[in-house]
Short mmCIF file of C-alpha atoms in Angstrom, two decimals:
data_model
loop_
_atom_site.label_atom_id
_atom_site.label_comp_id
_atom_site.label_asym_id
_atom_site.label_seq_id
_atom_site.Cartn_x
_atom_site.Cartn_y
_atom_site.Cartn_z
CA UNK R 182 -53.95 -0.34 29.48
CA UNK R 183 -54.46 2.88 27.56
CA UNK R 184 -55.69 6.09 29.16
CA UNK R 185 -58.97 5.81 27.26
CA UNK R 186 -59.54 2.29 28.60
CA UNK R 187 -58.73 3.41 32.15
CA UNK R 188 -61.13 6.35 31.99
CA UNK R 189 -63.84 4.17 30.46
CA UNK R 190 -63.35 1.49 33.09
CA UNK R 191 -63.43 4.04 35.91
CA UNK R 192 -66.61 5.67 34.62
CA UNK R 193 -68.25 2.29 34.02
CA UNK R 194 -67.37 1.02 37.48
CA UNK R 195 -68.65 4.22 39.11
CA UNK R 196 -72.01 4.01 37.31
CA UNK R 197 -72.24 0.26 37.96
CA UNK R 198 -71.67 0.79 41.67
CA UNK R 199 -74.37 3.45 41.70
CA UNK R 200 -76.82 1.10 39.95
CA UNK R 201 -76.02 -1.71 42.39
CA UNK R 202 -76.40 0.63 45.37
CA UNK R 203 -79.80 1.83 44.15
CA UNK R 204 -80.94 -1.74 43.48
CA UNK R 205 -79.84 -2.94 46.93
CA UNK R 206 -81.49 0.07 48.57
CA UNK R 207 -84.75 -0.53 46.68
CA UNK R 208 -84.78 -4.20 47.62
CA UNK R 209 -84.01 -3.48 51.28
CA UNK R 210 -86.66 -0.75 51.41
CA UNK R 211 -89.34 -2.98 49.89
CA UNK R 212 -88.48 -5.84 52.22
CA UNK R 213 -88.59 -3.54 55.23
CA UNK R 214 -92.02 -2.14 54.23
CA UNK R 215 -93.52 -5.58 53.63
CA UNK R 216 -92.18 -6.99 56.87
CA UNK R 217 -93.42 -3.91 58.67
CA UNK R 218 -96.95 -4.58 57.39
CA UNK R 219 -96.75 -8.23 58.49
CA UNK R 220 -95.42 -7.21 61.90
CA UNK R 221 -98.28 -4.75 62.34
CA UNK R 222 -100.79 -7.45 61.43
CA UNK R 223 -99.20 -9.78 64.00
CA UNK R 224 -99.48 -7.06 66.64
CA UNK R 225 -103.18 -6.58 65.82
CA UNK R 226 -103.88 -10.34 65.92
CA UNK R 227 -102.15 -10.69 69.27
CA UNK R 228 -104.14 -7.74 70.59
CA UNK R 229 -107.41 -9.31 69.46
CA UNK R 230 -106.57 -12.65 71.11
CA UNK R 231 -105.49 -11.27 74.45
CA UNK R 232 -107.95 -8.36 74.65
CA UNK R 233 -111.12 -9.37 72.79
CA UNK R 234 -113.32 -6.87 74.63
CA UNK R 235 -110.81 -4.02 74.62
CA UNK R 236 -112.03 -0.62 73.65
CA UNK R 237 -110.91 0.69 70.26
CA UNK R 238 -107.58 2.43 70.46
CA UNK R 239 -106.29 0.53 73.49
CA UNK R 240 -102.62 -0.40 73.49
CA UNK R 241 -101.61 -3.85 72.24
CA UNK R 242 -99.41 -6.09 74.34
CA UNK R 243 -95.77 -4.99 74.54
CA UNK R 244 -96.52 -1.37 73.64
CA UNK R 245 -95.09 -0.08 76.88
CA UNK R 246 -98.16 -0.14 79.22
CA UNK R 247 -98.07 -1.16 82.85
CA UNK R 248 -98.54 -4.58 84.29
CA UNK R 249 -96.52 -7.68 83.66
CA UNK R 250 -95.68 -6.53 80.13
CA UNK R 251 -94.61 -3.07 81.09
CA UNK R 252 -91.76 -1.03 79.72
CA UNK R 253 -89.15 -3.37 81.07
CA UNK R 254 -90.71 -6.62 79.80
CA UNK R 255 -93.71 -6.38 77.45
CA UNK R 256 -96.37 -9.04 77.89
CA UNK R 257 -100.04 -9.68 78.47
CA UNK R 258 -101.69 -6.51 79.82
CA UNK R 259 -105.52 -6.62 79.60
CA UNK R 260 -107.21 -3.34 78.90
CA UNK R 261 -110.27 -2.02 80.67
CA UNK R 262 -113.40 -3.85 79.53
CA UNK R 263 -111.72 -7.18 78.86
CA UNK R 264 -113.57 -10.05 80.54
CA UNK R 265 -111.14 -12.84 81.32
CA UNK R 266 -112.34 -16.26 82.26
CA UNK R 267 -112.02 -17.75 85.70
CA UNK R 268 -108.67 -19.00 84.63
CA UNK R 269 -107.47 -15.49 83.91
CA UNK R 270 -107.44 -15.88 80.08
CA UNK R 271 -109.76 -14.00 77.73
CA UNK R 272 -112.81 -15.82 76.34
CA UNK R 273 -110.79 -17.04 73.34
CA UNK R 274 -109.18 -19.57 75.69
CA UNK R 275 -112.11 -21.60 77.19
CA UNK R 276 -111.39 -24.57 79.44
CA UNK R 277 -111.50 -27.81 77.48
CA UNK R 278 -110.73 -31.35 78.43
CA UNK R 279 -109.38 -34.31 76.54
CA UNK R 280 -106.61 -32.41 74.83
CA UNK R 281 -103.34 -34.19 75.25
CA UNK R 282 -101.28 -31.16 74.30
CA UNK R 283 -101.67 -29.30 77.56
CA UNK R 284 -101.59 -30.85 81.00
CA UNK R 285 -103.56 -27.96 82.44
CA UNK R 286 -106.49 -28.74 80.18
CA UNK R 287 -106.36 -25.54 78.14
CA UNK R 288 -106.44 -25.47 74.38
CA UNK R 289 -106.82 -22.80 71.75
CA UNK R 290 -110.24 -22.70 70.24
CA UNK R 291 -109.16 -21.78 66.74
CA UNK R 292 -111.90 -21.70 64.12
CA UNK R 293 -109.79 -20.43 61.30
CA UNK R 294 -108.30 -22.23 58.35
CA UNK R 295 -105.24 -24.47 58.60
CA UNK R 296 -101.61 -23.36 58.65
CA UNK R 297 -101.11 -20.15 56.74
CA UNK R 298 -104.69 -18.98 56.92
CA UNK R 299 -105.56 -15.28 56.87
CA UNK R 300 -106.14 -15.17 60.65
CA UNK R 301 -102.73 -16.64 61.38
CA UNK R 302 -101.45 -19.58 63.34
CA UNK R 303 -101.70 -19.55 67.15
CA UNK R 304 -99.71 -21.56 69.62
CA UNK R 305 -99.44 -21.32 73.39
CA UNK R 306 -96.20 -22.32 75.09
CA UNK R 307 -96.63 -23.28 78.72
CA UNK R 308 -94.23 -22.07 81.41
CA UNK R 309 -92.75 -25.54 81.28
CA UNK R 310 -91.90 -25.11 77.60
CA UNK R 311 -94.57 -27.44 76.12
CA UNK R 312 -96.58 -26.26 73.11
CA UNK R 313 -100.41 -26.11 73.15
CA UNK R 314 -101.69 -26.36 69.60
CA UNK R 315 -104.92 -24.77 68.46
CA UNK R 316 -107.94 -26.95 67.62
CA UNK R 317 -107.60 -29.10 64.51
CA UNK R 318 -103.95 -28.02 64.11
CA UNK R 319 -101.32 -30.71 63.67
CA UNK R 320 -98.21 -28.65 62.81
CA UNK R 321 -96.51 -26.57 65.42
CA UNK R 322 -94.09 -23.67 65.40
CA UNK R 323 -90.55 -24.58 66.46
CA UNK R 324 -89.64 -23.39 69.95
CA UNK R 325 -86.17 -22.02 70.67
CA UNK R 326 -84.38 -21.16 73.91
CA UNK R 327 -85.38 -17.51 73.83
CA UNK R 328 -89.05 -18.44 73.47
CA UNK R 329 -88.84 -20.85 76.41
CA UNK R 330 -87.28 -18.09 78.50
CA UNK R 331 -90.19 -15.74 77.74
CA UNK R 332 -92.69 -18.56 78.46
CA UNK R 333 -90.97 -19.22 81.78
CA UNK R 334 -91.16 -15.60 82.92
CA UNK R 335 -94.38 -14.65 81.16
CA UNK R 336 -92.82 -11.33 80.05
CA UNK R 337 -91.23 -10.12 76.82
CA UNK R 338 -91.97 -9.83 73.13
CA UNK R 339 -89.98 -10.23 69.92
CA UNK R 340 -90.31 -11.04 66.21
CA UNK R 341 -88.62 -13.94 64.49
CA UNK R 342 -88.83 -16.08 61.33
CA UNK R 343 -89.64 -19.79 61.36
CA UNK R 344 -89.86 -22.59 58.83
CA UNK R 345 -92.78 -25.04 59.29
CA UNK R 346 -92.67 -27.65 56.59
CA UNK R 347 -92.52 -25.79 53.31
CA UNK R 348 -94.04 -22.64 54.79
CA UNK R 349 -92.01 -19.59 55.73
CA UNK R 350 -93.57 -17.80 58.71
CA UNK R 351 -93.19 -14.53 60.50
CA UNK R 352 -93.75 -15.11 64.23
CA UNK R 353 -94.55 -12.74 67.10
CA UNK R 354 -93.80 -14.17 70.53
CA UNK R 355 -95.53 -12.42 73.48
CA UNK R 356 -95.37 -13.27 77.17
CA UNK R 357 -98.86 -13.87 78.73
CA UNK R 358 -98.04 -13.98 82.41
CA UNK R 359 -98.62 -17.25 84.24
CA UNK R 360 -99.89 -18.94 81.08
CA UNK R 361 -96.45 -18.78 79.38
CA UNK R 362 -96.00 -17.29 75.91
CA UNK R 363 -98.31 -16.80 72.96
CA UNK R 364 -97.01 -17.36 69.43
CA UNK R 365 -98.88 -15.76 66.55
CA UNK R 366 -97.59 -16.47 63.04
CA UNK R 367 -98.47 -15.31 59.54
CA UNK R 368 -97.15 -16.80 56.31
CA UNK R 369 -94.57 -14.88 54.27
CA UNK R 370 -95.57 -16.57 51.00
CA UNK R 371 -96.82 -13.37 49.38
CA UNK R 372 -93.92 -11.37 50.77
CA UNK R 373 -91.37 -13.88 49.51
CA UNK R 374 -93.04 -13.97 46.12
CA UNK R 375 -93.04 -10.20 45.86
CA UNK R 376 -89.40 -9.96 46.93
CA UNK R 377 -88.39 -12.72 44.54
CA UNK R 378 -90.09 -10.93 41.64
CA UNK R 379 -88.49 -7.64 42.61
CA UNK R 380 -85.09 -9.32 42.94
CA UNK R 381 -85.33 -10.71 39.41
CA UNK R 382 -86.41 -7.30 38.14
CA UNK R 383 -83.57 -5.54 39.96
CA UNK R 384 -81.04 -8.07 38.65
CA UNK R 385 -82.24 -7.44 35.11
CA UNK R 386 -82.15 -3.68 35.62
CA UNK R 387 -78.73 -3.91 37.29
CA UNK R 388 -77.29 -5.99 34.45
CA UNK R 389 -78.69 -3.57 31.88
CA UNK R 390 -77.36 -0.64 33.92
CA UNK R 391 -73.87 -2.13 34.07
CA UNK R 392 -73.84 -2.72 30.32
CA UNK R 393 -75.11 0.81 29.76
CA UNK R 394 -72.51 2.13 32.21
CA UNK R 395 -69.71 0.40 30.28
CA UNK R 396 -70.99 1.83 27.00
CA UNK R 397 -71.35 5.31 28.48
CA UNK R 398 -67.89 5.03 30.06
CA UNK R 399 -66.35 4.27 26.67
CA UNK R 400 -68.31 7.16 25.11
CA UNK R 401 -67.27 9.56 27.86
CA UNK R 402 -63.64 8.51 27.56
CA UNK R 403 -63.69 8.93 23.79
CA UNK R 404 -65.37 12.34 24.05
CA UNK R 405 -63.05 13.55 26.80
CA UNK R 406 -59.89 12.38 25.04
CA UNK R 407 -60.75 13.66 21.56
CA UNK R 408 -59.17 17.11 22.23
CA UNK R 409 -56.14 15.39 23.74
CA UNK R 410 -55.84 13.21 20.64
CA UNK R 411 -55.88 16.33 18.45
CA UNK R 412 -53.32 17.94 20.76
CA UNK R 413 -51.11 14.85 20.53
CA UNK R 414 -51.29 14.74 16.73
CA UNK R 415 -50.41 18.41 16.56
CA UNK R 416 -47.44 18.07 18.89
CA UNK R 417 -46.23 15.04 16.96
CA UNK R 418 -46.42 17.08 13.77
CA UNK R 419 -44.43 19.89 15.41
CA UNK R 420 -41.82 17.41 16.65
CA UNK R 421 -41.59 15.64 13.31
CA UNK R 422 -41.22 18.90 11.41
CA UNK R 423 -38.42 20.09 13.77
CA UNK R 424 -39.74 23.62 13.26
CA UNK R 425 -40.03 25.39 16.63
CA UNK R 426 -41.81 28.33 14.98
CA UNK R 427 -45.04 26.30 14.76
CA UNK R 428 -47.65 26.85 17.46
CA UNK R 429 -50.74 25.05 18.72
CA UNK R 430 -54.15 26.63 18.28
CA UNK R 431 -55.50 27.69 21.70
CA UNK R 432 -59.29 27.74 22.01
CA UNK R 433 -61.33 28.03 25.20
CA UNK R 434 -60.21 28.44 28.78
CA UNK R 435 -60.19 24.86 30.03
CA UNK R 436 -57.28 22.69 31.16
CA UNK R 437 -56.40 21.70 27.59
CA UNK R 438 -56.24 25.34 26.58
CA UNK R 439 -53.86 25.98 29.47
CA UNK R 440 -51.79 22.98 28.43
CA UNK R 441 -51.63 24.25 24.85
CA UNK R 442 -50.59 27.72 26.08
CA UNK R 443 -47.88 26.18 28.23
CA UNK R 444 -46.66 24.10 25.31
CA UNK R 445 -46.57 27.23 23.13
CA UNK R 446 -44.52 28.98 25.81
CA UNK R 447 -42.13 26.04 25.78
CA UNK R 448 -41.88 26.33 22.00
CA UNK R 449 -41.16 30.05 22.38
CA UNK R 450 -38.27 29.29 24.71
CA UNK R 451 -37.08 26.51 22.40
CA UNK R 452 -37.22 28.80 19.39
CA UNK R 453 -35.22 31.46 21.21
CA UNK R 454 -32.66 28.87 22.26
CA UNK R 455 -32.37 27.43 18.76
CA UNK R 456 -32.10 30.89 17.28
CA UNK R 457 -29.48 31.83 19.84
CA UNK R 458 -27.45 28.72 19.06
CA UNK R 459 -27.74 29.37 15.34
CA UNK R 460 -26.55 32.93 15.80
CA UNK R 461 -23.71 31.73 17.99
CA UNK R 462 -22.60 29.20 15.40
CA UNK R 463 -22.93 31.75 12.59
CA UNK R 464 -21.05 34.44 14.49
CA UNK R 465 -18.40 32.01 15.65
CA UNK R 466 -17.85 30.70 12.13
CA UNK R 467 -17.50 34.28 10.91
CA UNK R 468 -15.01 35.13 13.63
CA UNK R 469 -13.06 31.92 13.05
CA UNK R 470 -12.51 32.70 9.40
CA UNK R 471 -10.08 35.55 10.09
CA UNK R 472 -7.51 33.67 12.24
CA UNK R 473 -7.84 30.56 10.12
CA UNK R 474 -7.31 32.55 6.90
CA UNK R 475 -4.33 34.28 8.46
CA UNK R 476 -2.82 30.97 9.54
CA UNK R 477 -3.41 29.54 6.08
CA UNK R 478 -1.67 32.50 4.44
CA UNK R 479 1.27 32.28 6.81
CA UNK R 480 1.64 28.54 6.22
CA UNK R 481 1.65 29.12 2.48
CA UNK R 482 4.39 31.70 2.91
CA UNK R 483 6.42 29.29 5.01
CA UNK R 484 6.39 26.83 2.12
CA UNK R 485 8.82 29.24 0.44
CA UNK R 486 10.71 30.12 3.60
CA UNK R 487 14.01 29.63 1.72
CA UNK R 488 13.27 32.86 -0.13
CA UNK R 489 12.50 34.71 3.09
CA UNK R 490 14.94 36.37 5.36
CA UNK R 491 15.37 35.19 8.92
CA UNK R 492 13.58 38.26 10.22
CA UNK R 493 10.58 37.55 7.97
CA UNK R 494 10.49 33.93 9.07
CA UNK R 495 10.58 34.95 12.74
CA UNK R 496 7.80 37.49 12.15
CA UNK R 497 5.66 34.83 10.46
CA UNK R 498 6.13 32.44 13.35
CA UNK R 499 5.23 35.11 15.89
CA UNK R 500 2.15 36.00 13.89
CA UNK R 501 1.09 32.37 13.70
CA UNK R 502 1.50 31.93 17.47
CA UNK R 503 -0.55 35.07 18.02
CA UNK R 504 -3.30 33.86 15.70
CA UNK R 505 -3.31 30.45 17.38
CA UNK R 506 -3.68 32.13 20.78
CA UNK R 507 -6.58 34.19 19.47
CA UNK R 508 -8.16 31.11 17.92
CA UNK R 509 -7.76 29.17 21.17
CA UNK R 510 -9.34 31.99 23.16
CA UNK R 511 -12.21 32.26 20.69
CA UNK R 512 -12.92 28.54 20.85
CA UNK R 513 -12.85 28.67 24.65
CA UNK R 514 -15.27 31.61 24.68
CA UNK R 515 -17.66 29.88 22.29
CA UNK R 516 -17.62 26.74 24.41
CA UNK R 517 -18.31 28.83 27.52
CA UNK R 518 -21.28 30.55 25.87
CA UNK R 519 -22.62 27.22 24.64
CA UNK R 520 -23.08 26.15 28.27
CA UNK R 521 -26.13 28.40 28.51
CA UNK R 522 -27.57 29.83 31.69
CA UNK R 523 -28.30 26.55 33.45
CA UNK R 524 -25.75 25.26 35.97
CA UNK R 525 -23.55 22.54 34.53
CA UNK R 526 -21.71 21.53 37.70
CA UNK R 527 -22.39 21.03 41.37
CA UNK R 528 -22.95 24.26 43.26
CA UNK R 529 -20.74 25.23 46.18
CA UNK R 530 -20.38 28.11 48.60
CA UNK R 531 -18.06 30.62 46.90
CA UNK R 532 -16.27 33.47 48.70
CA UNK R 533 -16.46 36.08 45.97
CA UNK R 534 -14.17 38.53 47.79
CA UNK R 535 -11.36 35.96 47.90
CA UNK R 536 -11.84 35.09 44.24
CA UNK R 537 -11.67 38.78 43.28
CA UNK R 538 -8.54 39.36 45.38
CA UNK R 539 -6.82 36.35 43.80
CA UNK R 540 -7.67 37.49 40.27
CA UNK R 541 -6.56 41.08 40.94
CA UNK R 542 -3.12 39.79 41.85
CA UNK R 543 -3.01 37.70 38.70
CA UNK R 544 -4.04 40.68 36.52
CA UNK R 545 -1.48 42.89 38.24
CA UNK R 546 1.26 40.47 37.20
CA UNK R 547 0.06 40.66 33.59
CA UNK R 548 -0.13 44.48 33.62
CA UNK R 549 2.55 45.72 36.01
CA UNK R 550 2.09 49.29 34.80
CA UNK R 551 -1.48 49.47 36.18
CA UNK R 552 -2.54 50.23 39.71
CA UNK R 553 -5.47 48.42 41.37
CA UNK R 554 -7.49 49.93 44.18
CA UNK R 555 -9.83 47.44 45.80
CA UNK R 556 -12.41 47.52 48.57
CA UNK R 557 -13.76 44.04 49.06
CA UNK R 558 -16.53 43.23 51.49
CA UNK R 559 -16.67 39.56 52.56
CA UNK R 560 -19.34 38.00 50.34
CA UNK R 561 -20.60 34.43 50.13
CA UNK R 562 -22.77 33.13 47.28
CA UNK R 563 -23.96 29.74 46.11
CA UNK R 564 -22.70 28.92 42.64
CA UNK R 565 -20.02 27.52 40.33
CA UNK R 566 -16.63 28.82 41.36
CA UNK R 567 -14.96 28.34 37.96
CA UNK R 568 -17.76 30.15 36.14
CA UNK R 569 -17.74 33.06 38.55
CA UNK R 570 -13.94 33.25 38.30
CA UNK R 571 -14.10 33.30 34.49
CA UNK R 572 -16.56 36.19 34.53
CA UNK R 573 -14.48 38.22 36.98
CA UNK R 574 -11.37 37.57 34.90
CA UNK R 575 -13.14 38.96 31.82
CA UNK R 576 -14.16 42.08 33.75
CA UNK R 577 -10.61 42.73 34.88
CA UNK R 578 -9.17 42.00 31.42
CA UNK R 579 -11.64 44.44 29.88
CA UNK R 580 -10.54 47.13 32.35
CA UNK R 581 -6.87 46.31 31.72
CA UNK R 582 -7.35 46.51 27.96
CA UNK R 583 -9.01 49.96 28.04
CA UNK R 584 -6.95 51.55 30.81
CA UNK R 585 -4.27 54.06 29.75
CA UNK R 586 -0.63 53.42 30.69
CA UNK R 587 -0.04 53.92 34.41
CA UNK R 588 -3.80 53.99 34.82
CA UNK R 589 -5.87 52.97 37.83
CA UNK R 590 -8.51 50.24 38.02
CA UNK R 591 -10.96 50.57 40.89
CA UNK R 592 -12.60 47.37 42.17
CA UNK R 593 -15.34 47.40 44.80
CA UNK R 594 -17.39 44.51 46.22
CA UNK R 595 -20.24 45.69 48.38
CA UNK R 596 -23.72 44.35 49.09
CA UNK R 597 -23.11 41.36 46.83
CA UNK R 598 -22.40 43.60 43.78
CA UNK R 599 -18.98 43.76 42.14
CA UNK R 600 -18.09 47.10 40.52
CA UNK R 601 -15.07 47.50 38.20
CA UNK R 602 -14.15 50.96 36.90
CA UNK R 603 -11.40 51.90 34.55
CA UNK R 604 -10.24 55.37 33.50
CA UNK R 605 -10.24 54.77 29.78
CA UNK R 606 -12.41 56.36 27.07
CA UNK R 607 -15.62 54.71 28.30
CA UNK R 608 -18.50 53.50 26.09
CA UNK R 609 -20.07 55.32 23.17
CA UNK R 610 -23.72 56.03 23.80
CA UNK R 611 -24.77 53.90 20.84
CA UNK R 612 -22.83 50.95 22.27
CA UNK R 613 -24.18 51.03 25.83
CA UNK R 614 -27.16 48.79 25.02
CA UNK R 615 -24.96 46.28 23.19
CA UNK R 616 -22.01 45.98 25.56
CA UNK R 617 -22.97 42.45 26.65
CA UNK R 618 -24.07 41.22 23.21
CA UNK R 619 -22.11 38.38 21.66
CA UNK R 620 -19.45 39.37 19.13
CA UNK R 621 -20.29 43.02 19.57
CA UNK R 622 -17.20 45.16 19.23
CA UNK R 623 -17.10 48.92 19.29
CA UNK R 624 -15.36 50.76 16.49
CA UNK R 625 -12.42 51.57 18.72
CA UNK R 626 -12.08 47.90 19.74
CA UNK R 627 -11.83 46.39 16.27
CA UNK R 628 -8.11 46.95 16.16
CA UNK R 629 -7.55 45.36 19.56
CA UNK R 630 -7.25 41.65 20.32
CA UNK R 631 -10.37 39.87 21.44
CA UNK R 632 -13.44 38.17 20.06
CA UNK R 633 -16.22 40.29 21.51
CA UNK R 634 -17.41 37.45 23.74
CA UNK R 635 -15.85 38.38 27.06
CA UNK R 636 -18.64 40.58 28.40
CA UNK R 637 -21.29 38.27 26.94
CA UNK R 638 -19.80 35.53 29.10
CA UNK R 639 -19.98 37.87 32.11
CA UNK R 640 -23.72 38.49 31.64
CA UNK R 641 -24.48 34.82 31.05
CA UNK R 642 -22.61 33.78 34.21
CA UNK R 643 -24.38 36.47 36.26
CA UNK R 644 -27.84 35.50 35.03
CA UNK R 645 -27.07 31.80 35.51
CA UNK R 646 -26.61 32.56 39.23
CA UNK R 647 -29.71 34.73 39.49
CA UNK R 648 -27.82 38.01 39.25
CA UNK R 649 -27.40 40.80 36.71
CA UNK R 650 -24.80 42.71 34.68
CA UNK R 651 -24.94 46.37 33.68
CA UNK R 652 -22.64 48.94 32.09
CA UNK R 653 -22.50 52.71 32.47
CA UNK R 654 -20.03 55.55 31.97
CA UNK R 655 -18.41 57.13 35.00
CA UNK R 656 -18.99 60.81 35.65
CA UNK R 657 -15.26 61.56 35.63
CA UNK R 658 -14.59 59.42 32.57
CA UNK R 659 -14.08 55.72 32.06
CA UNK R 660 -16.38 52.72 32.03
CA UNK R 661 -18.20 51.19 35.02
CA UNK R 662 -19.32 47.56 34.98
CA UNK R 663 -21.50 46.19 37.78
CA UNK R 664 -22.16 42.48 38.23
CA UNK R 665 -24.06 40.43 40.81
CA UNK R 666 -23.88 36.65 41.15
CA UNK R 667 -27.11 36.18 43.05
CA UNK R 668 -28.15 36.95 46.61
CA UNK R 669 -25.41 36.96 49.22
CA UNK R 670 -25.61 34.30 51.92
CA UNK R 671 -25.06 34.87 55.64
CA UNK R 672 -21.34 34.68 56.29
CA UNK R 673 -20.29 32.58 59.29
CA UNK R 674 -17.15 33.26 61.22
CA UNK R 675 -14.34 31.51 59.36
CA UNK R 676 -10.54 31.54 59.46
CA UNK R 677 -8.63 33.46 56.87
CA UNK R 678 -7.67 30.35 54.90
CA UNK R 679 -10.56 29.40 52.63
CA UNK R 680 -11.44 26.20 50.80
CA UNK R 681 -10.61 25.63 47.18
CA UNK R 682 -13.98 27.02 46.09
CA UNK R 683 -12.72 30.45 47.13
CA UNK R 684 -9.71 30.35 44.81
CA UNK R 685 -9.29 30.23 41.06
CA UNK R 686 -6.49 28.09 39.67
CA UNK R 687 -4.25 29.29 36.83
#
């Protein structure tokens, strides 16, 4: 399912649920109001039956007054002014004989219409649980166990629904003391008709609302995703054109504008990376031409080696070996720079002081005429041991190359920063800002071996570990190079022998 379909479905379902909730609430509210009116009418009818002479405003049965129907069990509680008969019932219940419904000879003198009339249906349930129908009434209200219990005690009141034939009734059952329980019922025909009509109307409105919700959901999804569609087309065009210099148009300050800005920032980084790689390839190809051309010339001369003296042939071979060494070193440096600043191997804990000490010994063997003074503070960093070792090697080789005969190279590792100072000519002021640039070679260095990539590798390795590289001139002469390979870690107590990550192999 597409994003547009999901958004449309979600919006449609949300609106549909709201429509259904409103419809259900409206139906429940209407039903509650109508039943409340019926219940009030039943209360009034019961009040009129049991208290025909009651003063206006007196409490109906079950309203919480005293007597048998008090707060604990509502029931018949005649008000002042009511004149009950000798039997204890109000005048509505005169003694009559010949009625087979009640053994005690009482009937309900009901002069209203038949079942469902406007004055309701009355029925008296004796304490024994037998119904006493009103005059001329043949249908009776069903009696359940709860009603018999109220008739037996003469106390209590509750509302219930009953079905008499095809008529749906709302019934109020009230305890009337020693006479049992009085049932007063009113038909729910009008209420049911009103609720049925409202239900049909709400179903129609709900169906229309759901259809409208689906249509609005689709419209909302289409409107919301239109900017994203434009953004997608634009990014596809940028990707298809393979031109990282293109940018997206940023308008507004919403989430899409932020996304476009982020994408433009990504394109900026991509463009810088592509440009850097292009420059690397161009510079490398330029630097490769010289050793390759030299090798080609020497090979052509060797084709006529019979005309050359042995000394010339030996010189050509030495020159070819030298050019091959330079070419191999250049290729290695280019490959190292192509790794970029991101880690390319698993990181380990590296004891930088041990790596530096190992590499100083190796450099001393290559330049026995130089002296090395070192002050190495135990330092632990998280990084790539080989990459850190390659950078430190380049620093020491740079100092070895520029140191005078019998010179001194000072190496200090303190606070996580490695400082290497030689006593050579130092840097020209115009070269200080380009010391770590790729293929940058000072005028004095163009006659020396090297590709101009050594210090560039140092800076890249330092920045890949979250550190820095900087170059200055010493006050007493010579160059000073400072490098950090990221924050130093707490150093635990360890034995002198260190793991392989603390050493650099030849």
